Structure formats: C-alpha cells, structure tokens
Coordinates of C-alpha atoms in Angstrom, one line a residue:
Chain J
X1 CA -42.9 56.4 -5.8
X2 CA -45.0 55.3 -3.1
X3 CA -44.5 53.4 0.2
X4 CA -46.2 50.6 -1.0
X5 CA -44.5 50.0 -4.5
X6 CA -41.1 50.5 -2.4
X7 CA -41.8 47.6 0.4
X8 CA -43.2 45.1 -2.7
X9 CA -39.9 45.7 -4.3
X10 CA -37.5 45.4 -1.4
X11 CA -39.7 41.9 -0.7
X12 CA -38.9 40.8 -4.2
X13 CA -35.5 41.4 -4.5
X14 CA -34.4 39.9 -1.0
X15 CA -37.6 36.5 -1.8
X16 CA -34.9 35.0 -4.0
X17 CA -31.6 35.9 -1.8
X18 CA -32.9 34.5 1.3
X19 CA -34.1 31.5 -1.4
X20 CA -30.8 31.6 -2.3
X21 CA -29.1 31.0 1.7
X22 CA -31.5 28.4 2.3
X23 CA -30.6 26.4 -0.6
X24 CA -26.7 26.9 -0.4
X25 CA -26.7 26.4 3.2
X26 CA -29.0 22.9 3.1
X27 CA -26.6 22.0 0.2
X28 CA -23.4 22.7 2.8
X29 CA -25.1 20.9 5.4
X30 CA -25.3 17.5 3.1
X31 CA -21.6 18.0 2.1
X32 CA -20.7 18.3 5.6
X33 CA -22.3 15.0 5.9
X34 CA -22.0 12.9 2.9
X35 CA -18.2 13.3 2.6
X36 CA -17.0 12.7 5.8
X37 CA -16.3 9.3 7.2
X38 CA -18.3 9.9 10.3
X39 CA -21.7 8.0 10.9
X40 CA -23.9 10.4 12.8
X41 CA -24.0 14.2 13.0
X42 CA -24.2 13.9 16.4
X43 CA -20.4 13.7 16.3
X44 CA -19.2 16.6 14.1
X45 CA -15.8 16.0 14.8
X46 CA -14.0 13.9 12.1
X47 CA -13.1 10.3 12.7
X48 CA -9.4 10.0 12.0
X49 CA -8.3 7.0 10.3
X50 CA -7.8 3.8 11.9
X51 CA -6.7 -0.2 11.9
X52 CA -10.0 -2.8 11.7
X53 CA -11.3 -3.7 14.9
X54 CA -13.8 -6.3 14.1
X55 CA -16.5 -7.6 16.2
X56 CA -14.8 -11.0 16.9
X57 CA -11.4 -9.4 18.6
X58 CA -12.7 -10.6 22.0
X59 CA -10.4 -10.7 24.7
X60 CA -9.3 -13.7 24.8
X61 CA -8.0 -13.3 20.9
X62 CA -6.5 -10.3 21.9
X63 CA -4.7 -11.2 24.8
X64 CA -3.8 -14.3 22.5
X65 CA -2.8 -12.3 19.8
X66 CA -0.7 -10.0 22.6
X67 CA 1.1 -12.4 24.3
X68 CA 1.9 -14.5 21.0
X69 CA 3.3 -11.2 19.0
X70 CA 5.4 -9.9 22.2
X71 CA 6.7 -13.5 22.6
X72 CA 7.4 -13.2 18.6
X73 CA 9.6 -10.5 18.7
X74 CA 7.4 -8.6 16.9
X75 CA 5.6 -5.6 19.5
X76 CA 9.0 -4.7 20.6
X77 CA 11.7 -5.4 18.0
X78 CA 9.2 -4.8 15.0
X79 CA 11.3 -7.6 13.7
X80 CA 9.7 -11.5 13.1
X81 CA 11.5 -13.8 15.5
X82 CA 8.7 -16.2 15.2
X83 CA 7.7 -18.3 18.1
X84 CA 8.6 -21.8 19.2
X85 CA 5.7 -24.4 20.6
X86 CA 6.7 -24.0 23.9
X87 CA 6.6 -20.4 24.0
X88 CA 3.0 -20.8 22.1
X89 CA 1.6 -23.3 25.0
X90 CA 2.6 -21.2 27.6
X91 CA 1.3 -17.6 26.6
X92 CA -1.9 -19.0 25.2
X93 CA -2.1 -21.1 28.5
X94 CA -5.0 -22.5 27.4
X95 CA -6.2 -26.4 25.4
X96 CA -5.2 -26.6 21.8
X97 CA -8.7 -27.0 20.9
X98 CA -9.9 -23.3 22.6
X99 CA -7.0 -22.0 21.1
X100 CA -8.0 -23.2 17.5
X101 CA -11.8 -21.8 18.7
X102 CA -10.6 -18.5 18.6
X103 CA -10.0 -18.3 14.9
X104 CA -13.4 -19.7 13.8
X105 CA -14.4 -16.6 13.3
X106 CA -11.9 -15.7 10.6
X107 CA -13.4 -18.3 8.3
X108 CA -13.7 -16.1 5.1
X109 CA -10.4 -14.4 6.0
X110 CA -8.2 -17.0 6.4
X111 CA -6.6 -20.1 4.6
X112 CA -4.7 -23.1 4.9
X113 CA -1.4 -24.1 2.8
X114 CA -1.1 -27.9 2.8
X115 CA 2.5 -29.3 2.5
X116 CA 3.3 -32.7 0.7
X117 CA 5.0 -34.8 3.6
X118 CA 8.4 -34.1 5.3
X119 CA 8.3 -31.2 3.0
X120 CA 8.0 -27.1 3.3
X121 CA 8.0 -26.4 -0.1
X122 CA 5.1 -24.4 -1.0
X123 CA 3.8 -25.6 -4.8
X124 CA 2.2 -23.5 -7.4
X125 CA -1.2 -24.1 -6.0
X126 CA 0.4 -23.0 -2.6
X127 CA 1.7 -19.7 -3.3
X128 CA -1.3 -18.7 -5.2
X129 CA -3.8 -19.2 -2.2
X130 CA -1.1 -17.6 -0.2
X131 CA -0.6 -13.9 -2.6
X132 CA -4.6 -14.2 -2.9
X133 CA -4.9 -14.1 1.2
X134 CA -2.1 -11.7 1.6
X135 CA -3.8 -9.5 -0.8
X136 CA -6.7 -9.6 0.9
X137 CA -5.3 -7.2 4.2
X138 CA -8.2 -4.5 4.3
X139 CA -7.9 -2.7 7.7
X140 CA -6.1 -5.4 9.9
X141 CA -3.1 -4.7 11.3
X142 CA -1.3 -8.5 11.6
X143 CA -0.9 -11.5 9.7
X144 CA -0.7 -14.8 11.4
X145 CA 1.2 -17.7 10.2
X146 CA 0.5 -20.8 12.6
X147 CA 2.8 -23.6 11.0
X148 CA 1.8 -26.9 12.0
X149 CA 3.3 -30.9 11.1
X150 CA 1.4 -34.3 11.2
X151 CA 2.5 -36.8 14.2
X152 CA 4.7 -39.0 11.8
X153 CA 8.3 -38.7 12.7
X154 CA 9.9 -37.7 15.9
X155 CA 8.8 -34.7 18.0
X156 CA 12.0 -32.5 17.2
X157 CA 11.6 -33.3 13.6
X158 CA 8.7 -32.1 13.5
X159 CA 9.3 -29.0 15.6
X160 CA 11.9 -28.3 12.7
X161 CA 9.9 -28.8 9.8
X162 CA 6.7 -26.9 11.3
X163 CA 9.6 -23.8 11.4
X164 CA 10.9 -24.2 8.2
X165 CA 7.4 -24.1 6.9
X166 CA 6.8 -20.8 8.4
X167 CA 10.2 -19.5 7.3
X168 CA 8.4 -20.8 3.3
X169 CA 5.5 -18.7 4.3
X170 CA 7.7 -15.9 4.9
X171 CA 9.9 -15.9 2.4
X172 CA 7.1 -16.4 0.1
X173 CA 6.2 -13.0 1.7
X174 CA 9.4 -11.0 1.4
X175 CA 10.0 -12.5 -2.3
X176 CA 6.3 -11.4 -3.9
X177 CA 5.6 -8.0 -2.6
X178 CA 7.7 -5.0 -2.0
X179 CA 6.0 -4.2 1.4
X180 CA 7.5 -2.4 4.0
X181 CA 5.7 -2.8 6.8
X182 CA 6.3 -6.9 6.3
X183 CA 8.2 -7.5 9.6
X184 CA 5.7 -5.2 11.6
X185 CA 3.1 -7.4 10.1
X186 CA 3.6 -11.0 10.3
X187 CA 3.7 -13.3 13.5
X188 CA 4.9 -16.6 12.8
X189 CA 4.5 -19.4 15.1
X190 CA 5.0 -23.1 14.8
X191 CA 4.0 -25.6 16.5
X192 CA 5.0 -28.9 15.4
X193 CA 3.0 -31.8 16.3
X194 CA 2.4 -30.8 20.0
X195 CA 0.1 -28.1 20.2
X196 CA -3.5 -27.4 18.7
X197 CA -3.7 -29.7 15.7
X198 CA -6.3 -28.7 13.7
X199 CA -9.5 -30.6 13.5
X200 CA -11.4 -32.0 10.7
X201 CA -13.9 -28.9 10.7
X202 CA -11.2 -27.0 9.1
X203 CA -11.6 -29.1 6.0
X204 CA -14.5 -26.7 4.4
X205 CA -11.6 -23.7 4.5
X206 CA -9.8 -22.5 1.6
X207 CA -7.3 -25.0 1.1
X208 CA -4.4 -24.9 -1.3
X209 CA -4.8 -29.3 -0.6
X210 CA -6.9 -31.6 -2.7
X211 CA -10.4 -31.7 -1.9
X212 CA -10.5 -35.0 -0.7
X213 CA -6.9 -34.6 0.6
X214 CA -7.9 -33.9 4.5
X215 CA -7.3 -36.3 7.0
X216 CA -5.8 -35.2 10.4
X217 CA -2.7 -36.1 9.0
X218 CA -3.2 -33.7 5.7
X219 CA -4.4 -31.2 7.1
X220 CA -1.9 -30.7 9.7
X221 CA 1.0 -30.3 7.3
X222 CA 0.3 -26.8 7.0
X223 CA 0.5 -23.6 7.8
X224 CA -3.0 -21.1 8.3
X225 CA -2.6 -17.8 7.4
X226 CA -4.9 -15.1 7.8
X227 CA -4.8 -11.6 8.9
X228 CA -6.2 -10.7 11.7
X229 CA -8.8 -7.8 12.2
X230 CA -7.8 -6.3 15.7
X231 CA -6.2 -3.4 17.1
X232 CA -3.9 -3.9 20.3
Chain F
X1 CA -11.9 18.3 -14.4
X2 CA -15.2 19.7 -15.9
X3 CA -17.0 22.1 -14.3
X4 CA -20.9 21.7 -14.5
X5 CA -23.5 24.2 -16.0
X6 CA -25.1 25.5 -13.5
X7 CA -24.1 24.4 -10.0
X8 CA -23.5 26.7 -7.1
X9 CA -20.0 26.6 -5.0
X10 CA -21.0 23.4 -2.3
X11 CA -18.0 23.7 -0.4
X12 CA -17.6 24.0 3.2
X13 CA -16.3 26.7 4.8
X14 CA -18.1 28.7 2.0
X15 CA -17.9 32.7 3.3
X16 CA -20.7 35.4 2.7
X17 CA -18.8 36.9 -0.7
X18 CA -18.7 33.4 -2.5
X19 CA -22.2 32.8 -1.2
X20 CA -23.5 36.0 -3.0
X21 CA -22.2 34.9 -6.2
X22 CA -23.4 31.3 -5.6
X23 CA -26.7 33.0 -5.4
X24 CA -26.3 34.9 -8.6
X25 CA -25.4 31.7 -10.4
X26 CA -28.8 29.9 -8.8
X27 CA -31.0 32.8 -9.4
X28 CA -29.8 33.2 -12.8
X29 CA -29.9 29.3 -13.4
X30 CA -33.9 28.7 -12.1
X31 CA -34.8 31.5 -14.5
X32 CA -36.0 33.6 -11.2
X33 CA -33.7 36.6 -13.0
X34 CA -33.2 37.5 -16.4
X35 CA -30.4 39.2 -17.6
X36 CA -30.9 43.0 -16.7
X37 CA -33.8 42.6 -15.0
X38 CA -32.7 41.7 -12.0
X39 CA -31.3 43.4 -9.6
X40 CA -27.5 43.5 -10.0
X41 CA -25.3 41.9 -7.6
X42 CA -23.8 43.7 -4.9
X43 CA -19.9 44.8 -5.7
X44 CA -17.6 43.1 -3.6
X45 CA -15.8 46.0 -1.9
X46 CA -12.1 45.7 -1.8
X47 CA -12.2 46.3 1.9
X48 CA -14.2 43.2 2.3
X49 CA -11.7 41.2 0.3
X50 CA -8.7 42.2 2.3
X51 CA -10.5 41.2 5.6
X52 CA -11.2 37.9 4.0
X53 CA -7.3 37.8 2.9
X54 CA -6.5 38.8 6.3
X55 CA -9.0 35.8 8.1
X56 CA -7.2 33.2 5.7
X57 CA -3.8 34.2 6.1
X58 CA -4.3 34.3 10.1
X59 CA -5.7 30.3 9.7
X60 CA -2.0 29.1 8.2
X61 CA -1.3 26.5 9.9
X62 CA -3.7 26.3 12.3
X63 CA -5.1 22.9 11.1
X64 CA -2.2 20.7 11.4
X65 CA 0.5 19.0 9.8
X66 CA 1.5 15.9 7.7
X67 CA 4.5 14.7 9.8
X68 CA 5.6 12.1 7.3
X69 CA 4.8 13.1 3.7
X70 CA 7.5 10.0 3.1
X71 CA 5.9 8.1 0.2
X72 CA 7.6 4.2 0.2
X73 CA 5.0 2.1 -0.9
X74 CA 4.1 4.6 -4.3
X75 CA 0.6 5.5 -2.9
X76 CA 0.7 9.0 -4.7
X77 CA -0.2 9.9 -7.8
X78 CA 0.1 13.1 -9.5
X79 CA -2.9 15.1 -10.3
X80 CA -1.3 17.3 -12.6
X81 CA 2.2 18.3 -14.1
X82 CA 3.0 21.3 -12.8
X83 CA 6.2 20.3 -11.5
X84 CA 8.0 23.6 -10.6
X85 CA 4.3 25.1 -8.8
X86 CA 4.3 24.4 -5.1
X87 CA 4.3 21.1 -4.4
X88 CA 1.4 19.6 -2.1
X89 CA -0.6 16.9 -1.2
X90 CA -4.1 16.1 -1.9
X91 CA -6.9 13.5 -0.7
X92 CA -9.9 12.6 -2.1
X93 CA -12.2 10.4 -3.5
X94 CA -13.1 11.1 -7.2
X95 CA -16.9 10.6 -6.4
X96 CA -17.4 12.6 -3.8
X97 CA -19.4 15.9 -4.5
X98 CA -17.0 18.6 -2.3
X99 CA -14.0 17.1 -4.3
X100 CA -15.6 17.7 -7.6
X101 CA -16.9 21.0 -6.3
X102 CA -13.2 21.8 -4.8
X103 CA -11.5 21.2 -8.5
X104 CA -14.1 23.5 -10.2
X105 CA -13.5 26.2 -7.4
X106 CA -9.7 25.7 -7.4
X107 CA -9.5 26.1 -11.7
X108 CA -12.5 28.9 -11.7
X109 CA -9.9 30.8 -9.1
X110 CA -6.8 29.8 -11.3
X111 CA -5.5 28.4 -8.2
X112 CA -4.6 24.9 -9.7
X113 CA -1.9 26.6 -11.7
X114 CA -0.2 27.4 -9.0
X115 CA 0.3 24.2 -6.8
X116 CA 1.9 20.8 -8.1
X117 CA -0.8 18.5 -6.8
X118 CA -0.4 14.8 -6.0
X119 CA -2.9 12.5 -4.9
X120 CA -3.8 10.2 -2.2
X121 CA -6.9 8.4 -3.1
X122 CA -9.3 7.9 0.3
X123 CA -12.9 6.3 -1.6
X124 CA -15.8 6.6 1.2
X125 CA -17.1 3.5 -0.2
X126 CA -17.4 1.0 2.4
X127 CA -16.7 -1.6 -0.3
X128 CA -13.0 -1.5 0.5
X129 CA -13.1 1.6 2.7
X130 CA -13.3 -0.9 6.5
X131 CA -13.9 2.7 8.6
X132 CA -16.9 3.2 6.9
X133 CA -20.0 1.3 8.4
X134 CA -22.8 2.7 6.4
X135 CA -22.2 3.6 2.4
X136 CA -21.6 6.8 1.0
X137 CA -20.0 7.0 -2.2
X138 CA -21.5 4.1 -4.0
X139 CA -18.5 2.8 -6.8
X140 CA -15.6 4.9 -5.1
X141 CA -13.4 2.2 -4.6
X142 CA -13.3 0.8 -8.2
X143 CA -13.3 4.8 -9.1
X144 CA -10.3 4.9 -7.3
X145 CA -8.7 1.5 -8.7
X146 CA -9.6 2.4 -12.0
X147 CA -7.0 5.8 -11.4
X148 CA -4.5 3.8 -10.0
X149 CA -4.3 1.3 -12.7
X150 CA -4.2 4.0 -14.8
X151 CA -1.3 6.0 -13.4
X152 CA 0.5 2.3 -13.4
X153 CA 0.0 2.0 -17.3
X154 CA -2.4 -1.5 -16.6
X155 CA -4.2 0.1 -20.2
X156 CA -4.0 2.8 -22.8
X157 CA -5.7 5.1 -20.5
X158 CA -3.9 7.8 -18.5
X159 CA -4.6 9.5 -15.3
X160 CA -5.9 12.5 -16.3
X161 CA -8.4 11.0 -18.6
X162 CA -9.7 9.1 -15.8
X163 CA -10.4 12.2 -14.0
X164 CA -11.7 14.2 -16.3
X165 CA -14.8 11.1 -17.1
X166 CA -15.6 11.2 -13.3
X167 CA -16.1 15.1 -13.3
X168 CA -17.9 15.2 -16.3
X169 CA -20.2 11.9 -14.9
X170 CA -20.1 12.4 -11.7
X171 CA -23.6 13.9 -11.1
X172 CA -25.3 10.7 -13.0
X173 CA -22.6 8.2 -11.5
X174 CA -23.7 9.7 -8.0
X175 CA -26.8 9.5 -9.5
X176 CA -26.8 5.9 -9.9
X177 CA -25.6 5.3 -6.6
X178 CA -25.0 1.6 -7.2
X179 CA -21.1 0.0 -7.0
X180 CA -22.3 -2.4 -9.9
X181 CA -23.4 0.4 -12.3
X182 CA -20.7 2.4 -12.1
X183 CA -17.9 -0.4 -12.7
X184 CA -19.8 -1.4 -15.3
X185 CA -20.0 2.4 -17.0
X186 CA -16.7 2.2 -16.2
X187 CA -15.8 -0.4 -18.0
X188 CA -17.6 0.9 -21.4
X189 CA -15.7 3.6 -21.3
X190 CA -12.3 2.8 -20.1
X191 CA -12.2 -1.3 -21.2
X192 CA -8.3 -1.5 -21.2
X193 CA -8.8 -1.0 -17.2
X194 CA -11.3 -3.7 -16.7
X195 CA -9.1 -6.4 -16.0
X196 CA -6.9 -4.3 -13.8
X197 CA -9.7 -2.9 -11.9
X198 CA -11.1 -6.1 -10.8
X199 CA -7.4 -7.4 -10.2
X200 CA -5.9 -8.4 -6.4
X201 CA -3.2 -6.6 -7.2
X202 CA -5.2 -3.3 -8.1
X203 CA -7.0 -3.7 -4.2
X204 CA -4.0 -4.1 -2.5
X205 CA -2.3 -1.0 -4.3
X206 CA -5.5 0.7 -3.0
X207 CA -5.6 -0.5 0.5
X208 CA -2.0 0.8 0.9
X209 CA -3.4 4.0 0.3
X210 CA -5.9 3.6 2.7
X211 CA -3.0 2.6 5.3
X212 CA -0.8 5.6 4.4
X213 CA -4.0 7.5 5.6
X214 CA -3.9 5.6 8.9
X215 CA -0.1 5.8 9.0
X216 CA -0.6 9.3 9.7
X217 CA -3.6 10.4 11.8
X218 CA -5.5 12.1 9.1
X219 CA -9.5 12.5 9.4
X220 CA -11.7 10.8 7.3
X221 CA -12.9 13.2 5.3
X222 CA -12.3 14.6 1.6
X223 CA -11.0 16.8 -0.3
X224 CA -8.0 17.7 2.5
X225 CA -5.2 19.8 1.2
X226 CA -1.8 20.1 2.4
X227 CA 0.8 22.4 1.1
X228 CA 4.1 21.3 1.7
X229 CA 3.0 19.6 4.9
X230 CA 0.8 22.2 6.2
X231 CA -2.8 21.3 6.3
X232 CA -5.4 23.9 4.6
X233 CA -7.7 24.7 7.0
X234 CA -11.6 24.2 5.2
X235 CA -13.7 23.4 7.8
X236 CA -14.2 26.7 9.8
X237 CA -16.6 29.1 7.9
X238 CA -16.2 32.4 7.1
X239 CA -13.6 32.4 4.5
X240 CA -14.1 30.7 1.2
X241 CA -11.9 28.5 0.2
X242 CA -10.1 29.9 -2.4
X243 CA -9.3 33.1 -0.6
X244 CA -7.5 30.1 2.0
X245 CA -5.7 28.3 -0.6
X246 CA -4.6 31.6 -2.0
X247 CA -3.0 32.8 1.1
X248 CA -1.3 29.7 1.8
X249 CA 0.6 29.7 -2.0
X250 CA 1.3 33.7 -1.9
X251 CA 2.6 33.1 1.9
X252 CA 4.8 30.6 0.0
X253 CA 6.1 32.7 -2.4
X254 CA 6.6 35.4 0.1
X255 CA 9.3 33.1 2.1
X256 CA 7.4 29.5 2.9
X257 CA 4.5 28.7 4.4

C-alpha cells in the first residue's frame, strides 16, 4: 500500500466525522436556543421565571398600587383587610380623575360589575363577567377590586354598601375557585361616593350592566376588577 | 413517546461518546455508509465510560434544588406509572425538540424505567407563556391544555395518549409552526378535548402551572429534571445526559441522592 492510497483513505474516513460534528454541534447550538426562554444569545444565562411587568406599570401606578396594597393589609399580613375611602384619598394623594387615569391602560384586562341600586348582590350576569376576568390572570401578580356607590343616599351608606360590594366580589372569589394564593392576590378597596367616580368613558368596558344601562349613576354602582400586570 | 427514524441525539450537554454514535446514526441515515463498508465505529473503551460515570456523579447536585416540591394547586401530572421508581419532577413543553429528544434518549437508555416521573407543563409559546416576548413553540400552550384536560378526564382521552400523538407529530406540528394549525390537528385527532381546550377553565389550570414555575425560581428553559428535589445538571458539556441521569438514580439506590 502506498502513501498516497493511505492519505486518500484517512481523508475519507474522517470527511464524513468532521461532517458529522458540524451537523450535531449546529443542531446543539439551535436547541440551546429555541428551547430556552431567553431572547438573545447574547445572554446565555437562563431567565428564571418571573411575575408580568407590563409596559404601563409606571410609577405613579406602582407607587399607587404600593401604598394601596400596604394600606390594604395585604404586603404585610398577606391577608385582605381591604381599604376604606379615606385611607384610598390619602395614599393615592392625588384627584380622583388621575387616579382613575392610571387604569386606562388596563382596558382589555379589566371589567366592571354593575349592581342594581342599594344592592351588593352580584346576578348571574355578574358573576360570569367576574370568573371570565379572574380567569384571565396570565403573569400578574394582584387583583384589584375598586368598589364604588352612586351619590343617592347618605355618605356613610354609601361608604357601607361600596364595602359590602367588595366583600360580594370576594366572596364571589373564595366560593368559585380553590386558589390558594387568594388573599396574597386581591386588594379591595371601596370608595363609596367620595372618591374617583368613574366617568362616562368607562361605558365602552366590559360591563356585566345593560348596554344602555350607563349613566354616572349606573355606572358607579360597581365594582372594577382587573388584575394588574406589575411587579413591586 | 416515539422515537423518530433517523434522528441523531440533539441534546445539550451531549459528550464526545454519544456524539460518536450520533454520527454513526447520521452517516448511516444520509447513505454516506453502507453497512460493512464503512469503517466501523470506534469501541467505546470501558475506561472512557468510567471517567464519564465519574464526571456525572461529581455534578450531583451541583445545579440546584427545588425548595418546595409542595404541589397545592394540582399542577402535576404524572408522566408515567411507575410508582415505586424514584420519584422526580419533570418540566417541559411537549413541543419542544430537546424534550422530545430527552424522552427518546431517556427510553433508548432504559432510564425511564427507573424514575416515577411527573410533570410540570412550562409551553414556550408566548400565547399564554407572558415571559416570552418573541415565539418559539408555535401551539405549545394548547399542546399543553390539551394534556391537562386530559389527565382531568374533560374526554375519553388519557394522558399518555396525548403524549404519545405529540412525539410521533412533533416534527410536522413543529413543522407547521402555526398556533392555529396545530389546535386544529388537534382537534381531529383528540375531538373529546376540543371543548376543554378552548375552555377558561383549561387556561387558568395552565397558568397555575406557569406560577408554580415562578413560585420557585426555576429558569425558563425545558426539559429540566429534578430527582427528588435535586436538579440534574444538563447544561455543562462533556457528559451526556444519560450517563447524568444514571448516576443520579444509582446514587439513589446506593443511599439517596
């Protein structure tokens, strides 16, 4: 056997290994990067799992969203207390109407569950819009409940209705799903009739209300619930 | 699940030995060798083998933990029903290639026999999957429904059966790489699901999966294995992956791992 023949054979045999590598190791180097949740392979490190933290948690949402929850009960009991009106006006020390501003952006996230008057009983069409949201929690880490009442009747009346609305909302909650994390999840507040009634641009929301059912006054006996897509 | 024709071992952390014989498999599959008249492949000295045992073994544990493998909102499911193997935890995502290619590697090694595997589904389909901000399993999420409402008894299917369609599709569902196409495939097959896949209730079971994930730290990546609580370390290369998952389960029979 000659020098020749031997070179041509050891560059045939080893053509298809190092074929071989470069296939297996371009195949690795897709897995490595199709099933990871990472966006770039400039960061090879593995993301680790994590709450939502949309686009629309500004600051003043968050420190909302803060104060509200701490004054709730809930960042340091992880137990729903809920919050009164006055403690709502004076952590979100700020106009009803910027406070309401701050949830525009949860538009397809959130909804509104209209009462009949004087009342906090949540009808069929209530508690359906109210599962469908709840359902709906995705990565967010909270669920807000802002229970609201319609000028009629005296202030404290109304202070007590707006709560036991929430309280329907909750136990709404606590009665349909078997979740756990429920009290380290919802922030109820109400507000009665004295703090950041909602405007008429709320009317084109999910409602669990009549279409044509959304005066001031209508839409006001409520409560909106959403969940809210930030991380604290 | 299935094991396809012709496909070499895609996992990561694949070493030089299994690398060989993915080689062997590819030659032999693109016709580049015929039987006997290729050159043979190299014997896999025994010397070799221990060193790769001995790399894998000195890994245990070296990967991390599951601090809570507490289970209250029913987010596992089990994989198989093995139920005096050694118990450990599994996630993945049904339609993801190293998943598929971790099964086949896991039953070619007879490793699956030896581990009572349940599930914790994490789909990298940004559909319902919020950490993802760019798609990358196409159809994962109802993939993943679909075994959930199967392991609740929403149809006639089981679990297993559910499984065993996505490994023997997965190459044209990944194919496809369209959400819409492969609920609708989905559906054809498996029509006792439909409604349940579709259902509130069926995304809500999922997204508490996707919470227990978040609950405790892990990355977002499939397959991860962890054997009672003890992560199984892929990532690094050098050993393959079997030779890793073997020295965790005989470290367990030897006294724990």
């Amino acid at each position: 056997m000659n020098v020749g023949s031997v070179i041509a054979g050891v560059v045939l045999a080893a053509v298809p290994a190092v074929m071989g590598f470069t296939w297996v190791g371009s195949a690795e180097k897709r897995l490595e990067e199709t099933e990871t949740g990472t966006e770039s392979s400039d960061n090879p490190v593995a993301a680790i799992a994590a709450a939502a933290d949309e686009g629309y948690c500004n600051g003043d949402l968050r420190k909302i969203l803060r104060r509200v929850l701490q004054s709730c009960g809930l960042l340091q009991s992880g137990e729903v207390r809920g919050c009164q009106p006055v403690q709502a006006k004076s952590v979100a020390t700020m106009q009803g109407g910027d406070f309401n501003a701050l949830f525009m952006p949860l538009s397809q996230r959130a909804g509104i569950i209209q009462f009949e008057q004087d009342s906090a009983d949540l009808d069929a069409a209530d508690a359906k819009l109210l599962s469908e949201i709840f359902k709906d929690q995705r990565g967010a880490s909270y669920f807000f409940v802002v229970a609201r009442s319609s000028p009629e009747g005296s202030v404290e009346h109304n202070r007590e209705l707006s709560q036991k609305r929430a309280d329907s909302v909750m136990a709404h909650l606590r009665q349909s799903f078997n979740d756990p994390d429920l009290d380290r999840e919802v922030g109820l507040l109400w507000l009665g009739e004295e703090f950041a009634q909602l405007e008429q641009d709320f009317c084109s929301w999910k409602r669990s209300g009549e279409a044509d059912k959304c005066k001031p006054k209508d839409i006001n006996r409520s409560a909106f619930v959403a969940w809210i897509d930030c991380r604290l | 699940m299935q094991a396809q024709g012709h496909q070499p071992q895609r996992i990561r952390g694949v070493d030089r030995l299994s690398t060989l014989t993915a080689i062997a498999a590819a030659v032999a599959c693109d016709g580049a060798a015929t039987p006997g008249a290729g050159p043979a492949p190299a014997p896999v000295s025994d010397s070799a083998e221990a060193a790769e045992a001995a790399e894998a073994a000195r890994r245990i544990g070296t990967c991390g933990a599951l601090a809570d493998t507490a289970d209250p909102q029913g987010v596992l499911f089990p994989i198989d029903d093995h139920a005096t193997a050694v118990p450990a935890i599994q996630v993945l995502d049904p339609m993801g290639e190293a998943t598929q290619a971790f099964e086949r590697e896991m039953a070619a090694a007879g490793l699956d026999a030896r581990m009572h595997r349940v599930g914790v589904l994490f789909p990298l389909d940004y559909e319902c999957n919020w950490m993802l901000h760019q798609q990358v399993h196409a159809g994962a999420c109802a993939l993943a429904r679909a075994v959930l409402c199967a392991h609740d008894g929403k149809g006639s299917t089981t679990t297993p059966a559910v499984l065993q369609w996505v490994a023997a599709e997965h190459a044209s569902l990944r194919a496809a790489n369209d959400a819409r196409t492969v609920e609708r495939r989905l559906g054809e097959r498996f029509p006792d699901l439909v409604a349940c896949v579709d259902s509130p209730d069926a995304k809500a079971r999922l997204n508490r999966s996707l919470r227990w994930a978040i609950g405790r730290g892990l990355a977002t990546t499939v397959p991860q294995l962890y054997v009672r609580g003890t992560r199984v370390c892929f990532e690094e290369p050098g050993v393959g992956i079997a030779a890793v998952v073997r020295a965790v389960l005989d470290r367990d029979v030897g006294g724990g791992a």
